[in-house]
GROMACS .gro file of C-alpha atoms in nm:
model
   85
    1MET     CA    1   0.000   0.000   0.000
    2GLY     CA    2   0.142   0.337  -0.101
    3PRO     CA    3   0.184   0.630   0.135
    4TYR     CA    4  -0.126   0.839   0.210
    5SER     CA    5  -0.361   0.577   0.078
    6TYR     CA    6  -0.649   0.432   0.275
    7GLN     CA    7  -0.517   0.325   0.617
    8ASN     CA    8  -0.163   0.427   0.538
    9GLY     CA    9  -0.189   0.798   0.609
   10GLY     CA   10  -0.541   0.888   0.507
   11ASP     CA   11  -0.739   1.135   0.718
   12TRP     CA   12  -1.030   0.959   0.887
   13THR     CA   13  -1.297   1.192   1.027
   14TRP     CA   14  -1.454   0.914   1.233
   15PHE     CA   15  -1.132   0.918   1.437
   16GLY     CA   16  -1.094   1.298   1.434
   17GLY     CA   17  -1.449   1.338   1.562
   18ARG     CA   18  -1.361   1.123   1.861
   19MET     CA   19  -1.062   1.347   1.930
   20VAL     CA   20  -1.293   1.650   1.924
   21SER     CA   21  -1.520   1.478   2.176
   22GLN     CA   22  -1.226   1.439   2.412
   23LEU     CA   23  -1.135   1.807   2.377
   24ILE     CA   24  -1.494   1.889   2.473
   25ARG     CA   25  -1.483   1.648   2.764
   26TYR     CA   26  -1.187   1.837   2.909
   27ASP     CA   27  -1.345   2.179   2.845
   28LEU     CA   28  -1.107   2.271   2.564
   29LEU     CA   29  -1.395   2.422   2.372
   30ASP     CA   30  -1.199   2.669   2.159
   31GLU     CA   31  -0.970   2.388   2.048
   32ALA     CA   32  -1.266   2.159   1.980
   33ASN     CA   33  -1.437   2.425   1.771
   34GLU     CA   34  -1.118   2.488   1.575
   35ALA     CA   35  -1.067   2.115   1.514
   36ILE     CA   36  -1.422   2.039   1.400
   37LYS     CA   37  -1.461   2.329   1.156
   38PRO     CA   38  -1.253   2.183   0.869
   39MET     CA   39  -1.429   1.849   0.909
   40LEU     CA   40  -1.771   2.010   0.876
   41GLN     CA   41  -1.656   2.232   0.589
   42ARG     CA   42  -1.547   1.937   0.380
   43VAL     CA   43  -1.872   1.749   0.447
   44LEU     CA   44  -2.060   2.050   0.311
   45LYS     CA   45  -1.817   2.103   0.023
   46ASN     CA   46  -1.829   1.738  -0.087
   47LYS     CA   47  -2.200   1.690  -0.011
   48GLY     CA   48  -2.141   1.366   0.174
   49PHE     CA   49  -1.987   1.177   0.463
   50TYR     CA   50  -1.686   1.011   0.304
   51GLU     CA   51  -1.482   0.733   0.463
   52TRP     CA   52  -1.148   0.912   0.439
   53TYR     CA   53  -0.959   1.197   0.275
   54THR     CA   54  -0.623   1.234   0.103
   55PRO     CA   55  -0.367   1.490   0.230
   56ASP     CA   56  -0.509   1.740  -0.022
   57ASN     CA   57  -0.866   1.681   0.109
   58GLN     CA   58  -0.991   1.466  -0.177
   59PRO     CA   59  -1.279   1.245  -0.056
   60LYS     CA   60  -1.237   0.869  -0.089
   61GLY     CA   61  -1.450   0.565  -0.019
   62SER     CA   62  -1.821   0.562   0.046
   63SER     CA   63  -1.998   0.899   0.034
   64SER     CA   64  -2.249   0.787   0.296
   65PHE     CA   65  -2.013   0.658   0.564
   66ARG     CA   66  -2.224   0.647   0.879
   67GLY     CA   67  -1.918   0.629   1.104
   68GLU     CA   68  -1.821   0.982   1.003
   69ALA     CA   69  -2.177   1.110   1.030
   70GLY     CA   70  -2.223   0.960   1.375
   71VAL     CA   71  -1.909   1.094   1.539
   72LEU     CA   72  -1.962   1.439   1.391
   73TRP     CA   73  -2.320   1.443   1.520
   74SER     CA   74  -2.198   1.339   1.865
   75ALA     CA   75  -1.927   1.605   1.869
   76ILE     CA   76  -2.168   1.876   1.753
   77THR     CA   77  -2.427   1.791   2.019
   78GLU     CA   78  -2.162   1.762   2.292
   79LEU     CA   79  -2.021   2.101   2.196
   80GLN     CA   80  -2.368   2.259   2.190
   81HIS     CA   81  -2.443   2.112   2.532
   82LYS     CA   82  -2.123   2.253   2.685
   83VAL     CA   83  -2.162   2.596   2.524
   84ASN     CA   84  -2.525   2.629   2.631
   85ARG     CA   85  -2.462   2.541   2.996
   0.00000   0.00000   0.00000
């Protein structure tokens, strides 16, 4: 497998979303907001929840990857909950 392909260096939002959730858990809300923005921007730009992205943000894999959608939804709702407290 070549570099930056699939599991060898691809960017996986389902993992990044979990990292955002941990930032929220520890009240690092500015950092969480900063980290989630590019993830949400590329979902909107690409009109889908792709499995993974290349280093230059090209979407790869399924365009309806529920793992990405689920962790982003969780991170969004967790962030909203913390901000609105």
